[in-house]
GROMACS .gro file of N, CA and C in nm:
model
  495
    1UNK      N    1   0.084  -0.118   0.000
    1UNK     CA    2   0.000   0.000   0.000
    1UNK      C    3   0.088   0.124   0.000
    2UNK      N    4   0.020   0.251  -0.084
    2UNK     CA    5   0.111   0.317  -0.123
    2UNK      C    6   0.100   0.473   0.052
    3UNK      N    7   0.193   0.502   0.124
    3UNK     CA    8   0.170   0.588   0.198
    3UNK      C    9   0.129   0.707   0.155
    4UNK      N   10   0.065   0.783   0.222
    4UNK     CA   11  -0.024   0.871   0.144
    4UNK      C   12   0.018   1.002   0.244
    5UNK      N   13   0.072   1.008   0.354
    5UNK     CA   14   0.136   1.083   0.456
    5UNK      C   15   0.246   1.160   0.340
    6UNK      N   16   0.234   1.299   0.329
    6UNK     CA   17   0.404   1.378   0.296
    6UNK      C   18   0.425   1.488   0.342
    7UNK      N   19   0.555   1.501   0.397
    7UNK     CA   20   0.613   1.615   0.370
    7UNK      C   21   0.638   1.763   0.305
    8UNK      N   22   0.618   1.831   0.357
    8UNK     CA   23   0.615   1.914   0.220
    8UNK      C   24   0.784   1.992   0.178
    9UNK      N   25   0.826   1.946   0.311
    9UNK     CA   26   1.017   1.997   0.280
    9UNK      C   27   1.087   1.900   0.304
   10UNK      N   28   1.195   1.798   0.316
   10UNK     CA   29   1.257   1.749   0.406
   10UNK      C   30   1.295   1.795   0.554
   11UNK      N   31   1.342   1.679   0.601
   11UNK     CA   32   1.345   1.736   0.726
   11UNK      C   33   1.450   1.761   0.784
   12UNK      N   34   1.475   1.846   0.893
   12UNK     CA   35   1.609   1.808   0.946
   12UNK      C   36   1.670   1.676   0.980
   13UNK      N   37   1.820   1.671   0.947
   13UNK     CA   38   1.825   1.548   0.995
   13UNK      C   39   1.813   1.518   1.118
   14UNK      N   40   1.773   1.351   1.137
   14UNK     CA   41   1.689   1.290   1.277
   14UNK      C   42   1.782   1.192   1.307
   15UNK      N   43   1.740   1.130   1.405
   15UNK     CA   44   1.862   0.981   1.414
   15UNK      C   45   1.724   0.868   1.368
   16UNK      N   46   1.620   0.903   1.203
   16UNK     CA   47   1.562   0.845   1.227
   16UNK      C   48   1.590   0.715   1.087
   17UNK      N   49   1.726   0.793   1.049
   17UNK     CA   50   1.802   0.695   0.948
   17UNK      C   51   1.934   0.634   1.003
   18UNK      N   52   1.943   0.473   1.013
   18UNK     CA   53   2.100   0.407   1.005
   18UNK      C   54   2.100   0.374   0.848
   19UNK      N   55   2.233   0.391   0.836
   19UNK     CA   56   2.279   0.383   0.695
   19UNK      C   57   2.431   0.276   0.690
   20UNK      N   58   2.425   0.110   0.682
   20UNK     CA   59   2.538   0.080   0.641
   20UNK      C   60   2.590   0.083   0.516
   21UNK      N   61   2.710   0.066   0.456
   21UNK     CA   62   2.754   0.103   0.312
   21UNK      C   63   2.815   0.016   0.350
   22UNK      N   64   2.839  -0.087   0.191
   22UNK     CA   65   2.936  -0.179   0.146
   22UNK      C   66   3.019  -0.135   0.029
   23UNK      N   67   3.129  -0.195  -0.008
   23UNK     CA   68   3.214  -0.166  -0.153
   23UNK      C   69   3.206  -0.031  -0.114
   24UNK      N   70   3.202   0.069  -0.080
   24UNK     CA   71   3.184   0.219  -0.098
   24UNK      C   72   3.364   0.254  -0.151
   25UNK      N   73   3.454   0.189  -0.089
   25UNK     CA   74   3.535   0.247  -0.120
   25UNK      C   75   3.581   0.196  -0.240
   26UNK      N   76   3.522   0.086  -0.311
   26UNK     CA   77   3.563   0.050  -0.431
   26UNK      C   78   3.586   0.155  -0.555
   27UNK      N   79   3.443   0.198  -0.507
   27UNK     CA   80   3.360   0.340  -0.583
   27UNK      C   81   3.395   0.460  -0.534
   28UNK      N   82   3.493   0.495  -0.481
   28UNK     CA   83   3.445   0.603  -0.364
   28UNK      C   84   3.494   0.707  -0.470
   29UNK      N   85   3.608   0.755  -0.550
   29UNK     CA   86   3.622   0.811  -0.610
   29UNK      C   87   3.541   0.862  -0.759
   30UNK      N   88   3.452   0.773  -0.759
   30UNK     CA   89   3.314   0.786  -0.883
   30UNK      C   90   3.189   0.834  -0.820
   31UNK      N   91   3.131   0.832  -0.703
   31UNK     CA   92   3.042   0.909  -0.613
   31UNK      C   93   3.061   0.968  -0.500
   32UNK      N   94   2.943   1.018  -0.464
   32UNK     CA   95   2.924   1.103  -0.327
   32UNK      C   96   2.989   1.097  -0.226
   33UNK      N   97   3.013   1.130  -0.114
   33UNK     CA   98   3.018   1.092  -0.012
   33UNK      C   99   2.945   1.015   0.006
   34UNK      N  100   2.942   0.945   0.121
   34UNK     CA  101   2.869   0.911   0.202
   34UNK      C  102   2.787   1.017   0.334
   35UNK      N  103   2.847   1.126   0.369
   35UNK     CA  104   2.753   1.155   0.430
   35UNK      C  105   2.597   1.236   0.376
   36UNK      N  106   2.680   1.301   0.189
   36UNK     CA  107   2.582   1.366   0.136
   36UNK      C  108   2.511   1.232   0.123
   37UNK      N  109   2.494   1.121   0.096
   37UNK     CA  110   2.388   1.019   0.085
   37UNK      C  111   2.351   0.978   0.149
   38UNK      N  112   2.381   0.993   0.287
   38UNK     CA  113   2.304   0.975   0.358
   38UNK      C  114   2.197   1.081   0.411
   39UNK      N  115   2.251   1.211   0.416
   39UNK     CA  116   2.167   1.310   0.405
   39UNK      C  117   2.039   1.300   0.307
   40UNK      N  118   2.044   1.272   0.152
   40UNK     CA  119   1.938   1.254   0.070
   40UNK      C  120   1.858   1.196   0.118
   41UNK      N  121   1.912   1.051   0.161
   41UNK     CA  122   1.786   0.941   0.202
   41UNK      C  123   1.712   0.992   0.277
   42UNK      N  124   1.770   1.083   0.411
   42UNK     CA  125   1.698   1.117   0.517
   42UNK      C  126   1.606   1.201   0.501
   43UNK      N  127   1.598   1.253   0.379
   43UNK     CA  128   1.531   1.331   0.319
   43UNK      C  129   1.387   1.288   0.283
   44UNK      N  130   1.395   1.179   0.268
   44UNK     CA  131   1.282   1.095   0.222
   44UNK      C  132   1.251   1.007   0.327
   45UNK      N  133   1.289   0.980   0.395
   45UNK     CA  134   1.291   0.898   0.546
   45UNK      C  135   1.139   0.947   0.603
   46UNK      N  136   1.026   0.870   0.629
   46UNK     CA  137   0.909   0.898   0.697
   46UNK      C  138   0.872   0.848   0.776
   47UNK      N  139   0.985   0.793   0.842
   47UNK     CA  140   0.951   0.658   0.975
   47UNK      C  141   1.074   0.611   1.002
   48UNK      N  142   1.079   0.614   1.135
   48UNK     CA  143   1.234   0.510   1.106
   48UNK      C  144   1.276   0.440   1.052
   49UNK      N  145   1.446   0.460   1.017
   49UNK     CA  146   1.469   0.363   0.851
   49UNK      C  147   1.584   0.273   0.909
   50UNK      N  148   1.639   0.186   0.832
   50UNK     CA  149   1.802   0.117   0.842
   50UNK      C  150   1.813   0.029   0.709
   51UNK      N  151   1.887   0.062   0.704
   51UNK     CA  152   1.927   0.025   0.513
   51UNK      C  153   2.062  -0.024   0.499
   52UNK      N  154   2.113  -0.076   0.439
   52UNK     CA  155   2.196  -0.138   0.387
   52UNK      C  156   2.234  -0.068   0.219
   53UNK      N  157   2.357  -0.010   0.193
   53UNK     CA  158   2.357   0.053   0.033
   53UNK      C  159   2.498  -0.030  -0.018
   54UNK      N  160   2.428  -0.127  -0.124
   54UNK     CA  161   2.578  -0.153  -0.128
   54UNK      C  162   2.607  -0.148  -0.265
   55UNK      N  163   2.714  -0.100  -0.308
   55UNK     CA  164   2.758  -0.038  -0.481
   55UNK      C  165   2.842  -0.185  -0.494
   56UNK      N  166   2.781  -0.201  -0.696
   56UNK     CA  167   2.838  -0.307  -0.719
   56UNK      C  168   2.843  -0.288  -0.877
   57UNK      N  169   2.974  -0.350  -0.912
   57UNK     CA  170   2.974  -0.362  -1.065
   57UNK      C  171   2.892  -0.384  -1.174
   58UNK      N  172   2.910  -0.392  -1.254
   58UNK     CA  173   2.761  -0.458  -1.349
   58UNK      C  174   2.761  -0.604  -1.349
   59UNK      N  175   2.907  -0.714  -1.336
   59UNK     CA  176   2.846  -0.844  -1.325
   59UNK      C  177   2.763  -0.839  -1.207
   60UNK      N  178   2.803  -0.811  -1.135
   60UNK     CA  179   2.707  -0.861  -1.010
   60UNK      C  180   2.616  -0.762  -1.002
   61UNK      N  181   2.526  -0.679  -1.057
   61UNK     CA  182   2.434  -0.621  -1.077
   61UNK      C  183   2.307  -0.664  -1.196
   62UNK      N  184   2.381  -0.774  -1.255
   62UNK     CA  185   2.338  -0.841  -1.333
   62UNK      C  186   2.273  -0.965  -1.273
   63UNK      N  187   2.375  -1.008  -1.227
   63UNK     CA  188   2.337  -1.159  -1.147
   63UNK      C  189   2.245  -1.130  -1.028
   64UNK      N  190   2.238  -1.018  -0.969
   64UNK     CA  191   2.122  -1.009  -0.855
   64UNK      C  192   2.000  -0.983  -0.941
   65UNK      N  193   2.002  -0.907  -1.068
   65UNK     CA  194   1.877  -0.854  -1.119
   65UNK      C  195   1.839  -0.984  -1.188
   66UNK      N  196   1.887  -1.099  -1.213
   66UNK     CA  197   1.850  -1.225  -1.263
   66UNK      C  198   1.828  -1.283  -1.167
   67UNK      N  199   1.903  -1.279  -1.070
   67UNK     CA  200   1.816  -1.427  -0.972
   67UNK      C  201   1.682  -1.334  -0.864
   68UNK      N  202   1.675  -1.208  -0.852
   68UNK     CA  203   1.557  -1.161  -0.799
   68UNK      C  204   1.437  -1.092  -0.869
   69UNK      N  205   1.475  -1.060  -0.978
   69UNK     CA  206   1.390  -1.012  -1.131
   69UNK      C  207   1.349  -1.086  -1.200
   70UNK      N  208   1.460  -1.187  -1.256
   70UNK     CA  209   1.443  -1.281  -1.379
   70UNK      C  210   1.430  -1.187  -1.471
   71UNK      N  211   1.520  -1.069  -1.440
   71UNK     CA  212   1.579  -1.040  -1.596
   71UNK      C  213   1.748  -1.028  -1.628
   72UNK      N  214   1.737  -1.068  -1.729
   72UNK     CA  215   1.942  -1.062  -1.749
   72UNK      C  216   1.962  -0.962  -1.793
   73UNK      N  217   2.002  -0.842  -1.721
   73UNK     CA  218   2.065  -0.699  -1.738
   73UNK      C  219   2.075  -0.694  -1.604
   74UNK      N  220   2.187  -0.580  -1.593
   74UNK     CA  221   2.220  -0.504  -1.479
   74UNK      C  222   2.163  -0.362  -1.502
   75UNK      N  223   2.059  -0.378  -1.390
   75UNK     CA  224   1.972  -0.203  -1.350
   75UNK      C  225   2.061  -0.137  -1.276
   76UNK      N  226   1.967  -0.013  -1.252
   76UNK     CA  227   2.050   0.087  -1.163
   76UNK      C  228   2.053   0.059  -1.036
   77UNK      N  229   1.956   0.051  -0.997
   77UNK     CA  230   1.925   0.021  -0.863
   77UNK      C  231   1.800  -0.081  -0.822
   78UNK      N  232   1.812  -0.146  -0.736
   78UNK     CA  233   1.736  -0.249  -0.680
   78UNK      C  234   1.720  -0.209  -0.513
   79UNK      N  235   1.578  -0.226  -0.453
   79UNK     CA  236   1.567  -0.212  -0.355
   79UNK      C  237   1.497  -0.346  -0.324
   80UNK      N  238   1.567  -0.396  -0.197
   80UNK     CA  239   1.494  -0.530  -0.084
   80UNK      C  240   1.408  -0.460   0.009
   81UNK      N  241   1.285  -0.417  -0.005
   81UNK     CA  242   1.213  -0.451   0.143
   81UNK      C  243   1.237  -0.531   0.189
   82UNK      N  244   1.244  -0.485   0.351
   82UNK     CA  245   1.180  -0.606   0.442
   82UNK      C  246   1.075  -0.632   0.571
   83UNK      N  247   1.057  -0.514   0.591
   83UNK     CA  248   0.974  -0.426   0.656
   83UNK      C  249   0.963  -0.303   0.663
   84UNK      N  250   0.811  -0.247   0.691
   84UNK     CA  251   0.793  -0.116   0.647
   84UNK      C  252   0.707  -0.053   0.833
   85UNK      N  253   0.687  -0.156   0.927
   85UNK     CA  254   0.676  -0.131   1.054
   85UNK      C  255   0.700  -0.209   1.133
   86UNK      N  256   0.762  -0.155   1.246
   86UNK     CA  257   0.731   0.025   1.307
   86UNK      C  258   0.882   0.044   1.242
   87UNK      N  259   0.975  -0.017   1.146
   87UNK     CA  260   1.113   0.048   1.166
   87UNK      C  261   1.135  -0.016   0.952
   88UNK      N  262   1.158   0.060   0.896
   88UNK     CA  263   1.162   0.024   0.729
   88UNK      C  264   1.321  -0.037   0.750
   89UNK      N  265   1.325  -0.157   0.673
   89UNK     CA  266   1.475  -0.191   0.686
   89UNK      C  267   1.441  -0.244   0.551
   90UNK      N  268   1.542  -0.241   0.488
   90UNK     CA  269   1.564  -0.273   0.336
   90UNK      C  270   1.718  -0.249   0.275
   91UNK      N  271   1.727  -0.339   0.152
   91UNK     CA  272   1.882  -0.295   0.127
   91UNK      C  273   1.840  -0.285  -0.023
   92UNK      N  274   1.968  -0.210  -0.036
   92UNK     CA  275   1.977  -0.118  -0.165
   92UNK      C  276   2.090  -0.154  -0.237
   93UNK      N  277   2.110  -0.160  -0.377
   93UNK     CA  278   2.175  -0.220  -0.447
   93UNK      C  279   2.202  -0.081  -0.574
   94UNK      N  280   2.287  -0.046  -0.547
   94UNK     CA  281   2.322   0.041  -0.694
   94UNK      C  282   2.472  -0.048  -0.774
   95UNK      N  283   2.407   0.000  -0.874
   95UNK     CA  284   2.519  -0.070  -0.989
   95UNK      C  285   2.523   0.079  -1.049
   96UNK      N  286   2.728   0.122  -0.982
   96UNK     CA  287   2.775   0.201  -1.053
   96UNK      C  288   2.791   0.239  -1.194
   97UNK      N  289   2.827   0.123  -1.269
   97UNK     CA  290   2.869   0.173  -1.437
   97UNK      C  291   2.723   0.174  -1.483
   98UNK      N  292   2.628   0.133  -1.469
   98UNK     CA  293   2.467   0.202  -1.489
   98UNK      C  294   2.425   0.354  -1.475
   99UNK      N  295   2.478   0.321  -1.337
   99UNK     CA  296   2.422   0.449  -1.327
   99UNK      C  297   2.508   0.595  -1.394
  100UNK      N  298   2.642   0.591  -1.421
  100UNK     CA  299   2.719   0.649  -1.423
  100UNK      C  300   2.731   0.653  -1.626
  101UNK      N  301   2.664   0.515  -1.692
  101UNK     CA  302   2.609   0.534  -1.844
  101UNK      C  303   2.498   0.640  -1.820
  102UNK      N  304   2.413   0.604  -1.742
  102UNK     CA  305   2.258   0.692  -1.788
  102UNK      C  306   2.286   0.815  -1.727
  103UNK      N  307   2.387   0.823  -1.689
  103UNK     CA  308   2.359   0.988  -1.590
  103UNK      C  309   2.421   1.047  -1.747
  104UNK      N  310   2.510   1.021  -1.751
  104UNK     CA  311   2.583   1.101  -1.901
  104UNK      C  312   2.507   1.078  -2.025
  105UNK      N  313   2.404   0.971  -2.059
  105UNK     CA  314   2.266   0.951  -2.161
  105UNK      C  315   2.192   1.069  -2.132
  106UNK      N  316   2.126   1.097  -2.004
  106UNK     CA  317   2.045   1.175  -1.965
  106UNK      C  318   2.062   1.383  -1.962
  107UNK      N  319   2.249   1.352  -1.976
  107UNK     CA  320   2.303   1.507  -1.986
  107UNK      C  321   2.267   1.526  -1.786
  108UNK      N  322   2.321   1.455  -1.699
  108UNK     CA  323   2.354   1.485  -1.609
  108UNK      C  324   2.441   1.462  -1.550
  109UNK      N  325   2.472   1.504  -1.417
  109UNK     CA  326   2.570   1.478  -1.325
  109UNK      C  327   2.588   1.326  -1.240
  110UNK      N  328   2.673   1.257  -1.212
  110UNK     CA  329   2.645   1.108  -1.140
  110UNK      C  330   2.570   1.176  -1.024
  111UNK      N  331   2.639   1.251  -0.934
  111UNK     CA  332   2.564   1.291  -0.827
  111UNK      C  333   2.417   1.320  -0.828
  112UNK      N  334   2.384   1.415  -0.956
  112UNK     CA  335   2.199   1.422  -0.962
  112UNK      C  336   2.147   1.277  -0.966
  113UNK      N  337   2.213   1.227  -1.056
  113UNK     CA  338   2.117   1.067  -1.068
  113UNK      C  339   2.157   0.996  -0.965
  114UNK      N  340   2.234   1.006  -0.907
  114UNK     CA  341   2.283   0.939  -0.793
  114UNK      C  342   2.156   0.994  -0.652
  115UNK      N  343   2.137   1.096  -0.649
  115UNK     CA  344   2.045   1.128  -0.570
  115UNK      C  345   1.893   1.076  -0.580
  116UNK      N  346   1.876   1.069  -0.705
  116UNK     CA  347   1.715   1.069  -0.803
  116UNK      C  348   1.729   0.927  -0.720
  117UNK      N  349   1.864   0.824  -0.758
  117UNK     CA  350   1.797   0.686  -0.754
  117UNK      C  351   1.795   0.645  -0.576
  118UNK      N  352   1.886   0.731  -0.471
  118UNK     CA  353   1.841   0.693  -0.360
  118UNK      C  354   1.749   0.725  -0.287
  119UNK      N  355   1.709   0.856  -0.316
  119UNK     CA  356   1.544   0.867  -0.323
  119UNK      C  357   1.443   0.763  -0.366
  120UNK      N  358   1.426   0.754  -0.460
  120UNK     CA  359   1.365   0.647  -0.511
  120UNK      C  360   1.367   0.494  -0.510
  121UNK      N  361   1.451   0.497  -0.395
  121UNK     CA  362   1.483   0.365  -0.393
  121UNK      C  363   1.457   0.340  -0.214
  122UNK      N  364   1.488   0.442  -0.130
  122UNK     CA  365   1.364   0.492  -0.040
  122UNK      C  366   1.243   0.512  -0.036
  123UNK      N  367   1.186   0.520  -0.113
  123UNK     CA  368   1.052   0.533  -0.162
  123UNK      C  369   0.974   0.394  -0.154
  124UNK      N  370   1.064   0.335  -0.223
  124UNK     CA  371   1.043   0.199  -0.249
  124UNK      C  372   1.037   0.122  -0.121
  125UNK      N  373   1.125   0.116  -0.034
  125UNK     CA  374   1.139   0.073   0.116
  125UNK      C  375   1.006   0.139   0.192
  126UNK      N  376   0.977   0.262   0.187
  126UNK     CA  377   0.886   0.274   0.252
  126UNK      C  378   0.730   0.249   0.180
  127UNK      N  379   0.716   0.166   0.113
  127UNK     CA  380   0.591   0.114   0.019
  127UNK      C  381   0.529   0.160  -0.116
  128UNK      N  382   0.611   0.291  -0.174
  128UNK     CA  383   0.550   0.309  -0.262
  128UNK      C  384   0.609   0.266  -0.374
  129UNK      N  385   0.539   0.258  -0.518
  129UNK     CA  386   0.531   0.149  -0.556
  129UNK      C  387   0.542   0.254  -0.717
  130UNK      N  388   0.548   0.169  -0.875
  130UNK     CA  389   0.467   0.222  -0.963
  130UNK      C  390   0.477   0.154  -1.062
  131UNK      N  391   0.410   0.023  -1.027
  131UNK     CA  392   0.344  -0.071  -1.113
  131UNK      C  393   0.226  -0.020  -1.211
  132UNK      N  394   0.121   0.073  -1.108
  132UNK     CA  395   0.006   0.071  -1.190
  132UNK      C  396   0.055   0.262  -1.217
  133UNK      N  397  -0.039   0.295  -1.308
  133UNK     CA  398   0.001   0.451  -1.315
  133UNK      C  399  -0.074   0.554  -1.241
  134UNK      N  400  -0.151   0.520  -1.097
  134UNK     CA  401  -0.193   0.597  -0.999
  134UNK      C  402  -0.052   0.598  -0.936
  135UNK      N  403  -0.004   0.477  -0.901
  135UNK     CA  404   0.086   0.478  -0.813
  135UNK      C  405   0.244   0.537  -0.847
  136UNK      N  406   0.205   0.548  -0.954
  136UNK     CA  407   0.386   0.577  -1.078
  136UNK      C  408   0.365   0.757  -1.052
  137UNK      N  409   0.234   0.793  -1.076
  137UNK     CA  410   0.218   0.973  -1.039
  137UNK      C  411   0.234   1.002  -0.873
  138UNK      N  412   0.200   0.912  -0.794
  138UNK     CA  413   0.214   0.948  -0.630
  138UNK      C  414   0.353   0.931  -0.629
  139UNK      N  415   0.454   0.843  -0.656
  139UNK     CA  416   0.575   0.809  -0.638
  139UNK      C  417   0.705   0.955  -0.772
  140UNK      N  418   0.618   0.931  -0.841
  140UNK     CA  419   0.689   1.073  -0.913
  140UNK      C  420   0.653   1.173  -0.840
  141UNK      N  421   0.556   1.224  -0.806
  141UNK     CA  422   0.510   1.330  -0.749
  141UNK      C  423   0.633   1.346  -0.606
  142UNK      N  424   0.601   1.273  -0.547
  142UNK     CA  425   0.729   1.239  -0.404
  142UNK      C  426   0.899   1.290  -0.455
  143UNK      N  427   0.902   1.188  -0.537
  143UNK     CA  428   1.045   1.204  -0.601
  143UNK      C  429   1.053   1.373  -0.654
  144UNK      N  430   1.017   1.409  -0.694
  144UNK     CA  431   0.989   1.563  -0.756
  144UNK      C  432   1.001   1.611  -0.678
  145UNK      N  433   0.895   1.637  -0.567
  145UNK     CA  434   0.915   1.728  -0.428
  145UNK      C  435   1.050   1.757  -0.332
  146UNK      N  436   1.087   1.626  -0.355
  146UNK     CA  437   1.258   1.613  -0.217
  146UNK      C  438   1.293   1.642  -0.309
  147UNK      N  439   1.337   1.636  -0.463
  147UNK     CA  440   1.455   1.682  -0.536
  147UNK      C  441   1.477   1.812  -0.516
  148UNK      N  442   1.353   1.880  -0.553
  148UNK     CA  443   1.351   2.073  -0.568
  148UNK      C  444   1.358   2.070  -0.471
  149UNK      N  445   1.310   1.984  -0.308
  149UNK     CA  446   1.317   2.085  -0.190
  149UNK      C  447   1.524   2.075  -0.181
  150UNK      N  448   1.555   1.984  -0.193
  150UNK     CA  449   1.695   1.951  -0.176
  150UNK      C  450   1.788   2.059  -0.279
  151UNK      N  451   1.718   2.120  -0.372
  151UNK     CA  452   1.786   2.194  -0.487
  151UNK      C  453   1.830   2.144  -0.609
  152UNK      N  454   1.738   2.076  -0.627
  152UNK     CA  455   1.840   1.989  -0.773
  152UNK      C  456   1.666   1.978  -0.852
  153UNK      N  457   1.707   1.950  -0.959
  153UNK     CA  458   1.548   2.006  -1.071
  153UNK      C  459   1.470   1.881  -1.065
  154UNK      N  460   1.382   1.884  -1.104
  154UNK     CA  461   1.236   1.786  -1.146
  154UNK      C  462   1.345   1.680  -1.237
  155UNK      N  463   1.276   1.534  -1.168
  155UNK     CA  464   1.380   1.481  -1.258
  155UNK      C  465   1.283   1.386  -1.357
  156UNK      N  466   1.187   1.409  -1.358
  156UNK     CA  467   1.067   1.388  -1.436
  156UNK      C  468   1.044   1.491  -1.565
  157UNK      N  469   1.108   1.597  -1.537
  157UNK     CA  470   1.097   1.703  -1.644
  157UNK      C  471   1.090   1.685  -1.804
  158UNK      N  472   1.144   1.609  -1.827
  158UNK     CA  473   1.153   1.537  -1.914
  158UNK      C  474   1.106   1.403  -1.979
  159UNK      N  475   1.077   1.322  -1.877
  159UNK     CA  476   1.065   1.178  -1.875
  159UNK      C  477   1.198   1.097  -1.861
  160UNK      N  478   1.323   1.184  -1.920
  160UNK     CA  479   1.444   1.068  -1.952
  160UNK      C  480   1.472   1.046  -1.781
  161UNK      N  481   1.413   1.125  -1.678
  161UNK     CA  482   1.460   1.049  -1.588
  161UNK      C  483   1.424   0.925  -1.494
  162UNK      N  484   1.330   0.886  -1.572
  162UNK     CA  485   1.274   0.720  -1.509
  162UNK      C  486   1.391   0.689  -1.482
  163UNK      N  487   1.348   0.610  -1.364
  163UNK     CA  488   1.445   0.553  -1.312
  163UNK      C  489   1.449   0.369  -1.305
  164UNK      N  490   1.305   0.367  -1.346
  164UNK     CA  491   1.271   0.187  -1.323
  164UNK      C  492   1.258   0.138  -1.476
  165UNK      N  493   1.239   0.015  -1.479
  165UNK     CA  494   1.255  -0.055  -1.616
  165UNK      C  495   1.166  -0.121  -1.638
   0.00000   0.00000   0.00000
């Protein structure tokens, strides 16, 4: 079920996000910090969270999106729910050289798309969804809001910035 509770700014940060990171330093010189990403998420955070983010090549972004998708490509990002109460825990899966093709397809920065997809991949942890296209406009709509409140543009503006497949 899709939460229907929002925000209308982000919030300050809370202690109401844990954030572990894996491989980070594999990558560390191709993205963010870590604390700006963790800041984003918290941004989108509507309940207490704990997540797991772990950056991974394209084989193995491939091989998770086949044995939990059943599709053979490596996406950008993959999110595990595993609960969404009283505490959202889920892990997150970005596949760098994805994301780091489509950010430069799209005429952006890794960091903007880098933001778009941990947002949205929070989103996802906390139930929303966009299978059907009520739920694809509530979940864009969300994603839209934390971007501009955070300072970075509509990443819908266009369409090229879907982020799901």
């Amino acid at each position: 079920m899709v939460n229907t509770v929002k925000a209308a700014t982000p919030r300050k940060r809370t202690q109401w996000l844990t954030v572990h990171y894996q491989q980070h330093k594999n990558f560390a010189l191709r993205i963010p910090a870590r604390s700006s990403m963790t800041r984003w998420m918290d941004a989108a955070c509507e309940r207490p969270t704990e997540v797991t983010v772990r950056f991974v090549d394209e084989d193995e972004g491939r091989e998770l999106n086949a044995t939990y998708r059943h599709k053979d490509y490596a996406t950008n990002v993959l999110t595990f729910n595993y609960t969404e109460e009283p505490t959202v825990t889920a892990d997150i899966v970005i596949c760098v050289p994805v994301l780091e093709r489509q950010a430069a397809e799209q005429g952006k920065t890794v960091r903007e798309h880098m933001i778009h997809l941990l947002i949205h991949a929070i989103l996802h942890a906390h139930g929303y969804d966009h299978l059907e296209e009520e739920e694809a406009e509530i979940m864009e709509a969300r994603e839209t809001e934390l971007m501009l409140a955070l300072g970075y543009p509509d990443p819908y503006s266009d369409k090229i910035g879907i982020v799901h497949d």
